[in-house]
Amino acid sequence: MGTVTGANENQLHYEDTGGTGRPVVLVHGWPLHGQSWKDQIGALTAAGHRVITYDRRGFGQSEPQHPYTYDALAGDLAALLEALDLYDAVLVGFSMGGGEVARYLAKHGSDRIGSVVFAAAVTPYMLHTSDNPEGPLKKTEATAMAAQLTANRKKFFDGFTTDFFSAGDTLCVSEAQRQEAIAMCLQANKLAALECMASFGATDFREDLEQVTVPTLVLHGDADGVVPLEGSGQRTHQAIPHSELAVIPGAPHGLNVSHADEFNAALLGFLSR
């Protein structure tokens, strides 16, 4: 556990299991923080990996700092890798974190990276536009989400976490797990949450994905109602010809919690190959 200085002299909180195993850096989703990976940390360490989690700027225990663009967020990831002197690292980006993985490779290269995982990731481009008709997020929906978060963030996070962990109308986690996620959401700086929402909704990663050359796993649930498989995971897999696609049947967006065993099996299987 410690802090590193990010791309804009901001302090980032991280946790590191240590050891000599291959490093796995887990990049969390919005609006959570590093502890959202707790169901993966034990499985990865048991398999011999060194596991590093960190809190995105403005979330968890990391201080808020403008800007919240993906260039800045990828710069924070680069600063962490450099501070810990990591090589042959595995980057696992969940949801919003998949954007950091794509932008890191495009901006900073793969010298330190051995392989990557896009898990329920927002790549290649969430926003529905005339030149991105498969984008699953309409501008009106993005505007409504921002307005709801601004008006009453506790009410917004209550609804959001239900959608996050639901397959259709079925909640796939316990109420205790959902409440734990709400508590993480409420730790986020409000402005950071709003600006990161804008970033993951409107950033185009199509050119970034063209520069992904390391071994790649795309991992997604087929019941994801937040970042649908058809508009994201399948398209990311198609954009990276050498990638593997693992689809978990019946899994919602928050599949690393709701379907932790299946998620971990797919991740560890990929890392063992």
CSV table of C-alpha atoms in Angstrom, one decimal:
chain,number,residue,atom,x,y,z
A,1,MET,CA,0.0,0.0,0.0
A,2,GLY,CA,1.3,3.4,-0.9
A,3,THR,CA,1.1,6.4,-3.2
A,4,VAL,CA,2.7,7.4,-6.4
A,5,THR,CA,2.8,10.7,-8.2
A,6,GLY,CA,0.6,10.7,-11.3
A,7,ALA,CA,0.8,12.5,-14.6
A,8,ASN,CA,-0.2,15.9,-13.1
A,9,GLU,CA,1.7,15.8,-9.8
A,10,ASN,CA,-1.5,14.2,-8.3
A,11,GLN,CA,-1.2,11.5,-5.6
A,12,LEU,CA,-2.5,8.0,-6.6
A,13,HIS,CA,-3.3,5.4,-4.0
A,14,TYR,CA,-2.2,1.9,-4.9
A,15,GLU,CA,-2.0,-1.6,-3.3
A,16,ASP,CA,0.6,-4.2,-4.2
A,17,THR,CA,0.7,-7.8,-3.1
A,18,GLY,CA,4.4,-7.9,-3.9
A,19,GLY,CA,6.4,-11.0,-4.8
A,20,THR,CA,8.3,-12.1,-7.8
A,21,GLY,CA,5.4,-13.3,-9.9
A,22,ARG,CA,4.3,-11.8,-13.2
A,23,PRO,CA,2.7,-8.4,-12.4
A,24,VAL,CA,-1.0,-8.0,-13.0
A,25,VAL,CA,-2.3,-4.4,-12.9
A,26,LEU,CA,-6.1,-4.2,-12.4
A,27,VAL,CA,-7.7,-1.0,-13.6
A,28,HIS,CA,-11.2,-0.5,-12.1
A,29,GLY,CA,-14.5,0.6,-13.5
A,30,TRP,CA,-16.5,3.8,-12.9
A,31,PRO,CA,-17.3,5.0,-10.3
A,32,LEU,CA,-15.6,2.4,-8.1
A,33,HIS,CA,-12.0,2.0,-6.8
A,34,GLY,CA,-9.3,-0.6,-6.5
A,35,GLN,CA,-11.2,-2.6,-3.8
A,36,SER,CA,-13.7,-3.6,-6.5
A,37,TRP,CA,-11.2,-6.2,-7.5
A,38,LYS,CA,-11.1,-8.1,-4.2
A,39,ASP,CA,-12.6,-11.3,-5.8
A,40,GLN,CA,-9.8,-11.4,-8.2
A,41,ILE,CA,-6.8,-10.6,-6.0
A,42,GLY,CA,-6.8,-13.9,-4.1
A,43,ALA,CA,-7.2,-16.0,-7.2
A,44,LEU,CA,-4.4,-14.2,-9.0
A,45,THR,CA,-2.0,-14.3,-6.0
A,46,ALA,CA,-2.8,-18.0,-5.5
A,47,ALA,CA,-1.7,-18.6,-9.1
A,48,GLY,CA,1.6,-16.9,-8.4
A,49,HIS,CA,1.0,-13.4,-9.7
A,50,ARG,CA,2.0,-10.1,-8.2
A,51,VAL,CA,-1.2,-8.0,-8.1
A,52,ILE,CA,-1.4,-4.3,-8.2
A,53,THR,CA,-4.6,-2.3,-7.8
A,54,TYR,CA,-4.9,1.5,-7.8
A,55,ASP,CA,-7.6,4.2,-7.4
A,56,ARG,CA,-8.2,6.4,-10.4
A,57,ARG,CA,-7.7,10.1,-9.8
A,58,GLY,CA,-10.7,11.5,-7.9
A,59,PHE,CA,-11.9,8.0,-6.8
A,60,GLY,CA,-11.3,6.0,-3.6
A,61,GLN,CA,-8.2,7.3,-1.8
A,62,SER,CA,-6.6,9.1,-4.8
A,63,GLU,CA,-6.8,12.8,-4.9
A,64,PRO,CA,-8.9,14.6,-7.5
A,65,GLN,CA,-7.0,16.4,-10.2
A,66,HIS,CA,-8.0,17.9,-13.5
A,67,PRO,CA,-8.1,16.9,-16.3
A,68,TYR,CA,-10.1,13.7,-16.5
A,69,THR,CA,-9.3,13.0,-20.1
A,70,TYR,CA,-8.1,9.6,-21.2
A,71,ASP,CA,-4.7,11.0,-22.0
A,72,ALA,CA,-4.3,12.1,-18.4
A,73,LEU,CA,-5.7,8.9,-17.0
A,74,ALA,CA,-3.3,6.8,-19.2
A,75,GLY,CA,-0.5,9.1,-18.0
A,76,ASP,CA,-1.4,8.1,-14.4
A,77,LEU,CA,-1.2,4.4,-15.4
A,78,ALA,CA,2.2,5.0,-17.0
A,79,ALA,CA,3.4,6.8,-13.9
A,80,LEU,CA,2.4,3.8,-11.7
A,81,LEU,CA,4.1,1.3,-14.0
A,82,GLU,CA,7.3,3.4,-14.1
A,83,ALA,CA,7.3,4.1,-10.3
A,84,LEU,CA,7.0,0.3,-9.6
A,85,ASP,CA,9.4,-0.5,-12.5
A,86,LEU,CA,7.0,-3.1,-13.9
A,87,TYR,CA,7.8,-5.1,-17.0
A,88,ASP,CA,6.0,-8.0,-18.8
A,89,ALA,CA,2.9,-6.6,-17.0
A,90,VAL,CA,-0.6,-7.7,-17.7
A,91,LEU,CA,-3.1,-4.8,-17.8
A,92,VAL,CA,-6.7,-5.8,-17.0
A,93,GLY,CA,-9.1,-2.9,-17.7
A,94,PHE,CA,-12.7,-3.3,-16.5
A,95,SER,CA,-15.4,-1.1,-18.1
A,96,MET,CA,-14.0,2.5,-18.0
A,97,GLY,CA,-10.6,1.0,-17.2
A,98,GLY,CA,-10.5,-0.7,-20.7
A,99,GLY,CA,-10.2,2.8,-22.1
A,100,GLU,CA,-7.1,3.4,-20.0
A,101,VAL,CA,-5.6,0.2,-21.3
A,102,ALA,CA,-6.2,1.1,-25.0
A,103,ARG,CA,-5.0,4.7,-24.6
A,104,TYR,CA,-1.9,3.6,-22.6
A,105,LEU,CA,-0.8,1.3,-25.4
A,106,ALA,CA,-1.5,4.0,-28.1
A,107,LYS,CA,0.4,6.7,-26.2
A,108,HIS,CA,3.1,4.9,-24.2
A,109,GLY,CA,3.7,1.7,-26.2
A,110,SER,CA,4.0,-1.9,-25.0
A,111,ASP,CA,7.6,-2.0,-23.8
A,112,ARG,CA,6.4,-2.7,-20.3
A,113,ILE,CA,3.4,-4.8,-21.3
A,114,GLY,CA,3.1,-8.5,-21.9
A,115,SER,CA,-0.6,-8.9,-22.5
A,116,VAL,CA,-3.9,-7.1,-21.9
A,117,VAL,CA,-7.5,-7.9,-21.0
A,118,PHE,CA,-10.6,-5.8,-21.9
A,119,ALA,CA,-13.3,-6.8,-19.4
A,120,ALA,CA,-16.8,-5.5,-20.1
A,121,ALA,CA,-14.8,-2.6,-21.5
A,122,VAL,CA,-16.2,0.7,-23.0
A,123,THR,CA,-14.0,0.2,-26.1
A,124,PRO,CA,-14.1,0.8,-29.1
A,125,TYR,CA,-16.6,3.8,-28.8
A,126,MET,CA,-19.7,4.1,-26.7
A,127,LEU,CA,-21.4,7.1,-28.1
A,128,HIS,CA,-24.0,6.6,-30.9
A,129,THR,CA,-23.1,8.9,-33.8
A,130,SER,CA,-23.5,9.0,-37.5
A,131,ASP,CA,-20.1,7.5,-38.0
A,132,ASN,CA,-20.5,5.1,-35.1
A,133,PRO,CA,-24.0,3.7,-35.5
A,134,GLU,CA,-23.2,0.7,-33.4
A,135,GLY,CA,-22.4,2.8,-30.4
A,136,PRO,CA,-24.7,1.7,-27.6
A,137,LEU,CA,-24.9,5.1,-25.7
A,138,LYS,CA,-27.2,7.8,-27.2
A,139,LYS,CA,-26.4,11.4,-26.4
A,140,THR,CA,-29.8,11.9,-24.8
A,141,GLU,CA,-29.0,9.0,-22.4
A,142,ALA,CA,-25.6,10.4,-21.5
A,143,THR,CA,-27.2,13.8,-20.8
A,144,ALA,CA,-29.8,12.3,-18.6
A,145,MET,CA,-27.3,10.3,-16.6
A,146,ALA,CA,-25.2,13.4,-15.9
A,147,ALA,CA,-28.3,15.3,-14.9
A,148,GLN,CA,-29.5,12.5,-12.5
A,149,LEU,CA,-26.0,12.2,-10.9
A,150,THR,CA,-25.9,16.0,-10.4
A,151,ALA,CA,-29.3,16.2,-8.9
A,152,ASN,CA,-29.1,13.3,-6.4
A,153,ARG,CA,-26.0,11.1,-6.5
A,154,LYS,CA,-27.1,8.7,-3.8
A,155,LYS,CA,-30.4,8.0,-5.7
A,156,PHE,CA,-28.5,7.7,-9.0
A,157,PHE,CA,-25.9,5.2,-7.6
A,158,ASP,CA,-28.7,3.1,-6.1
A,159,GLY,CA,-30.3,2.7,-9.5
A,160,PHE,CA,-26.9,2.4,-11.3
A,161,THR,CA,-25.6,-0.4,-9.1
A,162,THR,CA,-28.9,-2.3,-9.6
A,163,ASP,CA,-28.4,-2.1,-13.4
A,164,PHE,CA,-24.7,-2.8,-13.0
A,165,PHE,CA,-25.3,-6.2,-11.4
A,166,SER,CA,-28.5,-7.2,-13.1
A,167,ALA,CA,-29.2,-9.5,-16.0
A,168,GLY,CA,-32.5,-8.3,-17.3
A,169,ASP,CA,-34.7,-8.0,-14.2
A,170,THR,CA,-32.6,-10.4,-12.1
A,171,LEU,CA,-30.1,-9.0,-9.6
A,172,CYS,CA,-27.1,-11.4,-9.8
A,173,VAL,CA,-25.4,-10.4,-6.5
A,174,SER,CA,-26.5,-10.2,-2.9
A,175,GLU,CA,-27.9,-7.0,-1.5
A,176,ALA,CA,-24.8,-6.8,0.7
A,177,GLN,CA,-22.6,-6.9,-2.3
A,178,ARG,CA,-24.7,-4.1,-4.0
A,179,GLN,CA,-24.5,-2.0,-0.9
A,180,GLU,CA,-20.7,-2.4,-0.8
A,181,ALA,CA,-20.6,-1.1,-4.4
A,182,ILE,CA,-22.8,1.9,-3.5
A,183,ALA,CA,-20.4,2.7,-0.6
A,184,MET,CA,-17.5,2.7,-3.1
A,185,CYS,CA,-19.4,4.9,-5.5
A,186,LEU,CA,-20.1,7.5,-2.8
A,187,GLN,CA,-16.4,7.8,-2.1
A,188,ALA,CA,-15.9,9.3,-5.6
A,189,ASN,CA,-15.4,13.0,-5.9
A,190,LYS,CA,-18.5,14.4,-7.6
A,191,LEU,CA,-16.8,16.4,-10.2
A,192,ALA,CA,-14.4,13.6,-11.0
A,193,ALA,CA,-17.4,11.2,-11.4
A,194,LEU,CA,-19.2,13.6,-13.8
A,195,GLU,CA,-16.1,14.4,-15.9
A,196,CYS,CA,-15.1,10.7,-16.1
A,197,MET,CA,-18.6,9.8,-17.2
A,198,ALA,CA,-18.2,12.3,-20.0
A,199,SER,CA,-14.8,10.8,-20.9
A,200,PHE,CA,-15.9,7.2,-21.1
A,201,GLY,CA,-19.1,8.0,-22.9
A,202,ALA,CA,-17.5,10.2,-25.6
A,203,THR,CA,-14.0,9.0,-26.2
A,204,ASP,CA,-13.3,7.2,-29.5
A,205,PHE,CA,-10.8,4.4,-29.1
A,206,ARG,CA,-11.0,2.9,-32.5
A,207,GLU,CA,-7.6,4.2,-33.6
A,208,ASP,CA,-6.1,3.1,-30.2
A,209,LEU,CA,-7.2,-0.5,-30.7
A,210,GLU,CA,-5.4,-0.6,-34.0
A,211,GLN,CA,-2.1,-0.3,-32.1
A,212,VAL,CA,-2.8,-3.2,-29.7
A,213,THR,CA,-0.2,-5.8,-30.7
A,214,VAL,CA,0.3,-7.8,-27.5
A,215,PRO,CA,-1.8,-10.9,-26.6
A,216,THR,CA,-5.3,-9.8,-25.8
A,217,LEU,CA,-8.3,-11.3,-24.1
A,218,VAL,CA,-11.8,-9.7,-24.5
A,219,LEU,CA,-14.0,-10.8,-21.6
A,220,HIS,CA,-17.7,-10.0,-21.4
A,221,GLY,CA,-21.1,-11.1,-20.2
A,222,ASP,CA,-23.8,-11.7,-22.7
A,223,ALA,CA,-26.4,-10.1,-20.4
A,224,ASP,CA,-24.5,-6.9,-19.9
A,225,GLY,CA,-27.1,-4.1,-20.0
A,226,VAL,CA,-24.7,-1.2,-19.2
A,227,VAL,CA,-22.0,-1.9,-21.8
A,228,PRO,CA,-23.7,-4.4,-24.1
A,229,LEU,CA,-21.6,-7.1,-25.6
A,230,GLU,CA,-22.8,-6.4,-29.2
A,231,GLY,CA,-21.8,-2.8,-29.1
A,232,SER,CA,-18.5,-3.2,-27.2
A,233,GLY,CA,-16.9,-6.5,-26.5
A,234,GLN,CA,-17.6,-8.1,-29.9
A,235,ARG,CA,-16.5,-4.9,-31.7
A,236,THR,CA,-13.3,-4.8,-29.6
A,237,HIS,CA,-12.6,-8.4,-30.5
A,238,GLN,CA,-13.2,-7.6,-34.2
A,239,ALA,CA,-10.9,-4.6,-34.0
A,240,ILE,CA,-8.0,-6.7,-32.6
A,241,PRO,CA,-7.7,-9.6,-35.0
A,242,HIS,CA,-5.3,-11.6,-32.8
A,243,SER,CA,-7.6,-11.3,-29.7
A,244,GLU,CA,-9.4,-14.1,-27.9
A,245,LEU,CA,-13.1,-13.6,-26.9
A,246,ALA,CA,-14.5,-15.2,-23.8
A,247,VAL,CA,-18.3,-14.7,-23.3
A,248,ILE,CA,-19.8,-15.6,-19.9
A,249,PRO,CA,-23.5,-16.7,-20.3
A,250,GLY,CA,-26.0,-14.8,-18.2
A,251,ALA,CA,-23.4,-12.4,-16.8
A,252,PRO,CA,-24.3,-8.7,-16.2
A,253,HIS,CA,-21.9,-5.8,-16.4
A,254,GLY,CA,-20.4,-6.4,-12.9
A,255,LEU,CA,-19.4,-9.9,-13.8
A,256,ASN,CA,-16.1,-9.9,-11.9
A,257,VAL,CA,-18.4,-9.9,-8.8
A,258,SER,CA,-21.5,-11.7,-9.9
A,259,HIS,CA,-19.7,-14.4,-11.8
A,260,ALA,CA,-16.3,-14.2,-10.1
A,261,ASP,CA,-15.5,-17.9,-10.5
A,262,GLU,CA,-16.1,-17.9,-14.3
A,263,PHE,CA,-14.4,-14.5,-14.6
A,264,ASN,CA,-11.3,-15.7,-12.8
A,265,ALA,CA,-11.2,-19.0,-14.7
A,266,ALA,CA,-11.2,-17.2,-18.0
A,267,LEU,CA,-8.6,-14.7,-16.8
A,268,LEU,CA,-6.2,-17.3,-15.4
A,269,GLY,CA,-6.7,-19.5,-18.4
A,270,PHE,CA,-5.6,-16.7,-20.7
A,271,LEU,CA,-2.6,-15.9,-18.5
A,272,SER,CA,-1.5,-19.5,-18.5
A,273,ARG,CA,-1.3,-19.7,-22.3
